[in-house]
Coordinates of C-alpha atoms and ligand atoms in Angstrom, one line a residue:
M113 CA -26.9 67.1 -7.5
S114 CA -25.7 64.6 -5.2
I115 CA -28.0 62.1 -3.4
E116 CA -27.1 63.8 -0.1
H117 CA -28.4 67.1 -1.6
T118 CA -31.6 65.5 -3.2
Q119 CA -32.5 63.7 0.0
L120 CA -32.0 66.8 2.2
E121 CA -34.5 68.5 -0.3
A122 CA -36.8 65.5 -0.1
E123 CA -37.0 65.8 3.6
R124 CA -37.4 69.4 3.7
L125 CA -40.4 69.2 1.2
L126 CA -42.2 66.4 2.7
R127 CA -41.9 68.0 6.2
S128 CA -43.0 71.0 5.1
A129 CA -46.1 69.5 3.4
G130 CA -47.0 67.4 6.3
I131 CA -49.7 65.5 4.5
L132 CA -49.2 64.2 0.8
P133 CA -52.4 63.6 -0.9
V134 CA -52.3 60.8 -3.4
V135 CA -54.0 62.1 -6.5
T136 CA -55.3 60.0 -9.3
I137 CA -57.1 61.7 -12.2
H138 CA -58.6 60.7 -15.6
T139 CA -58.8 64.4 -17.4
L140 CA -56.7 67.5 -17.3
E141 CA -59.7 69.4 -16.0
Q142 CA -59.8 66.9 -12.9
A143 CA -55.9 67.6 -12.3
R144 CA -56.5 71.2 -12.6
E145 CA -59.7 71.6 -10.5
T146 CA -58.4 69.1 -7.8
C147 CA -54.9 70.9 -7.4
A148 CA -56.6 74.2 -7.1
A149 CA -59.0 73.1 -4.4
L150 CA -56.2 71.6 -2.5
L151 CA -54.2 74.8 -2.8
R152 CA -57.2 76.6 -1.4
G153 CA -57.5 74.1 1.4
G154 CA -53.7 74.9 2.1
I155 CA -52.0 71.9 1.0
P156 CA -48.8 72.6 -1.0
A157 CA -47.7 69.4 -2.5
I158 CA -49.3 66.2 -3.8
E159 CA -48.1 62.8 -5.3
L160 CA -49.8 62.4 -8.8
T161 CA -50.0 58.7 -9.6
L162 CA -49.1 57.5 -13.0
R163 CA -51.9 55.1 -12.9
T164 CA -53.8 56.9 -15.6
P165 CA -52.8 57.6 -19.2
I166 CA -53.3 61.4 -18.8
A167 CA -51.0 61.6 -15.8
M168 CA -47.9 62.8 -17.8
E169 CA -49.8 65.4 -19.7
A170 CA -51.3 66.6 -16.5
L171 CA -47.7 67.0 -15.1
S172 CA -46.8 69.4 -17.9
M173 CA -50.3 71.3 -17.5
L174 CA -49.9 71.7 -13.8
K175 CA -46.3 72.9 -13.9
A176 CA -47.4 75.5 -16.3
E177 CA -50.6 76.6 -14.9
L178 CA -50.2 76.1 -11.1
P179 CA -46.8 76.6 -10.3
G180 CA -47.7 77.1 -6.4
I181 CA -48.1 73.3 -5.9
K182 CA -45.2 71.0 -5.8
I183 CA -45.9 67.9 -8.0
G184 CA -44.3 64.5 -6.9
M185 CA -44.8 61.9 -9.5
G186 CA -46.0 58.5 -8.1
T187 CA -45.9 54.9 -9.1
V188 CA -42.6 55.5 -11.1
V189 CA -41.5 52.1 -11.9
T190 CA -39.6 52.2 -15.1
P191 CA -36.5 54.2 -16.3
R192 CA -38.7 55.7 -19.2
Q193 CA -41.1 56.9 -16.7
L194 CA -38.4 58.3 -14.5
D195 CA -36.8 60.3 -17.5
E196 CA -40.0 61.6 -18.8
C197 CA -41.1 63.0 -15.3
V198 CA -37.9 64.9 -15.0
K199 CA -38.0 66.2 -18.6
R200 CA -41.6 67.3 -17.7
G201 CA -40.6 69.2 -14.6
A202 CA -41.7 67.1 -11.8
D203 CA -40.6 68.3 -8.5
F204 CA -39.9 64.9 -6.9
L205 CA -40.7 61.3 -7.4
V206 CA -42.4 58.7 -5.3
T207 CA -42.4 54.8 -5.7
P208 CA -44.7 52.3 -4.0
G209 CA -41.7 49.7 -3.9
T210 CA -38.3 49.8 -5.6
S211 CA -36.4 47.2 -7.6
A212 CA -32.6 47.4 -7.2
A213 CA -32.1 48.5 -10.8
M214 CA -34.6 51.4 -10.2
A215 CA -33.2 52.4 -6.8
K216 CA -29.7 52.9 -8.6
L217 CA -31.3 55.2 -11.2
F218 CA -33.3 57.2 -8.6
A219 CA -30.1 57.5 -6.6
Q220 CA -28.7 59.2 -9.5
A221 CA -31.7 61.5 -10.4
P222 CA -31.4 65.2 -10.6
I223 CA -34.6 65.6 -8.5
P224 CA -35.6 64.4 -5.1
T225 CA -36.7 60.8 -5.0
V226 CA -38.8 59.2 -2.1
P227 CA -38.4 55.3 -2.9
G228 CA -41.0 52.8 -1.4
G229 CA -40.2 50.0 0.9
A230 CA -42.0 47.9 3.5
T231 CA -39.4 45.9 5.4
P232 CA -36.2 46.7 7.4
T233 CA -34.1 44.8 4.8
E234 CA -35.6 46.9 1.9
F235 CA -34.8 50.1 3.6
L236 CA -31.2 49.0 4.4
S237 CA -30.9 48.4 0.7
L238 CA -31.9 51.9 -0.1
M239 CA -29.8 53.4 2.6
E240 CA -26.7 51.7 1.2
L241 CA -27.2 53.9 -1.8
G242 CA -27.8 57.1 0.2
F243 CA -31.4 57.3 0.7
R244 CA -32.6 58.6 4.0
V245 CA -36.3 59.6 3.2
C246 CA -38.5 56.8 1.9
K247 CA -42.2 55.9 1.3
L248 CA -43.4 53.2 4.0
F249 CA -46.0 51.4 1.7
P250 CA -48.6 49.9 2.3
A251 CA -48.1 51.5 5.7
N252 CA -51.1 50.1 7.7
A253 CA -50.9 46.4 6.1
A254 CA -47.0 46.6 6.9
G255 CA -47.7 47.2 10.5
G256 CA -48.6 50.9 10.8
L257 CA -47.5 52.7 13.9
N258 CA -45.8 49.6 15.4
M259 CA -43.6 49.1 12.1
L260 CA -42.6 52.8 12.5
K261 CA -41.6 52.4 16.0
G262 CA -39.9 49.2 15.3
L263 CA -37.8 50.9 12.5
H264 CA -36.9 53.9 14.4
A265 CA -34.8 52.1 17.1
P266 CA -32.2 50.5 14.8
L267 CA -32.5 53.1 11.9
P268 CA -33.0 56.4 13.6
E269 CA -31.7 58.5 10.6
L270 CA -34.3 57.0 8.3
K271 CA -37.4 59.3 7.8
L272 CA -40.7 57.9 6.2
C273 CA -43.8 58.9 4.5
P274 CA -46.3 56.2 5.6
T275 CA -48.9 55.8 2.9
G276 CA -52.0 53.5 2.8
G277 CA -54.7 53.3 5.4
M278 CA -54.1 56.9 6.7
N279 CA -57.2 58.8 7.6
T280 CA -58.2 61.9 9.7
E281 CA -58.5 59.7 12.8
N282 CA -55.0 58.0 12.8
A283 CA -53.1 60.9 11.1
P284 CA -52.3 62.8 14.2
E285 CA -50.6 59.7 15.8
F286 CA -48.5 59.1 12.6
L287 CA -47.4 62.5 12.4
K288 CA -46.4 62.7 16.0
Q289 CA -43.7 59.9 15.3
P290 CA -40.0 61.0 15.2
N291 CA -39.2 59.3 12.1
V292 CA -42.2 60.3 10.1
A293 CA -41.5 63.5 7.6
C294 CA -45.1 63.3 6.2
I295 CA -48.1 60.9 5.6
G296 CA -49.6 60.1 2.4
G297 CA -53.2 59.4 1.8
S298 CA -56.1 59.7 -0.8
W299 CA -58.9 60.6 1.5
M300 CA -59.1 64.3 0.7
V301 CA -59.0 63.4 -3.0
N302 CA -61.7 60.8 -3.0
L303 CA -62.3 59.7 -6.7
K304 CA -66.1 60.1 -6.3
W305 CA -65.7 63.6 -5.4
I306 CA -63.4 64.3 -8.4
E307 CA -65.4 62.5 -11.0
A308 CA -68.5 64.5 -9.8
G309 CA -66.6 67.8 -9.7
E310 CA -67.4 68.3 -6.1
W311 CA -64.3 70.5 -5.6
D312 CA -65.8 72.3 -2.3
K313 CA -65.6 68.7 -0.8
V314 CA -61.9 68.2 -1.8
E315 CA -61.2 71.8 -0.5
A316 CA -62.9 71.2 3.0
A317 CA -61.3 67.8 3.4
S318 CA -57.7 69.5 2.6
R319 CA -58.5 72.3 5.0
E320 CA -59.3 69.7 7.8
A321 CA -56.1 68.0 6.8
A322 CA -54.0 71.1 6.7
A323 CA -55.4 71.8 10.4
I324 CA -54.3 68.4 11.6
V325 CA -50.8 69.0 10.5
R326 CA -50.8 72.3 12.1
S327 CA -52.4 71.1 15.5
V328 CA -49.7 68.3 15.7
R329 CA -46.6 70.4 14.4
G330 CA -47.4 73.8 15.3
Ligands
LIG85 C1 -52.8 54.4 -3.0 O1 -52.2 53.7 -3.3 O2 -53.9 54.8 -3.6 C2 -52.3 55.1 -1.9 O3 -51.3 54.4 -1.0 C3 -53.4 55.7 -1.0 O4 -53.9 54.9 0.0 P1 -55.1 55.1 0.7 O5 -56.2 55.2 -0.2 O6 -55.3 54.2 1.8 O7 -54.9 56.5 1.4

């Protein structure tokens, strides 16, 4: 698949999700129950971070057991991780930032990639390779709404997934920006709830997040 095709698919996927929970888990059960609660709450896609040793195995398990949820693997920073995520059936890839070498590999990947950046220069480098859908990270620290507005004027074709510092209060304003495909955040998958098995809390927060997307985008 060409980068034009995978980027169109990335935009379609992120736009239809609206909100992308950033999920970190330590056990397969946590992965299964968290995703089941997100689905019950109306959230159709996640970023599953590669920050824990079990994350790769969780990807395989989720693809086999919960095919209804799209799995974007996050924190993909090495060629080996990229290959393994593709082999295990990841639906898309997300990165917090992107080295020049990794950007070239992502541009050739057979699945959609949403590479991270935080400055106009970084986004321009990614756009030279054909990327049009990127993650703005860490969004609030990088300037938040003002940064999004600033990027939109010179780079109107760039669509972003701001992540880092999003919450129920600021989510509507971010979602209203014309260059926002979706927003990412961890507030509905609080690690304390996951570790305590409080799936009802994950479900309720997901329902609230999905309602925010509907209220802004219809
Ligand atoms: C992360 O790195 O954990 C994500 O960017 C989520 O950020 P948040 O916890 O501010 O939502």
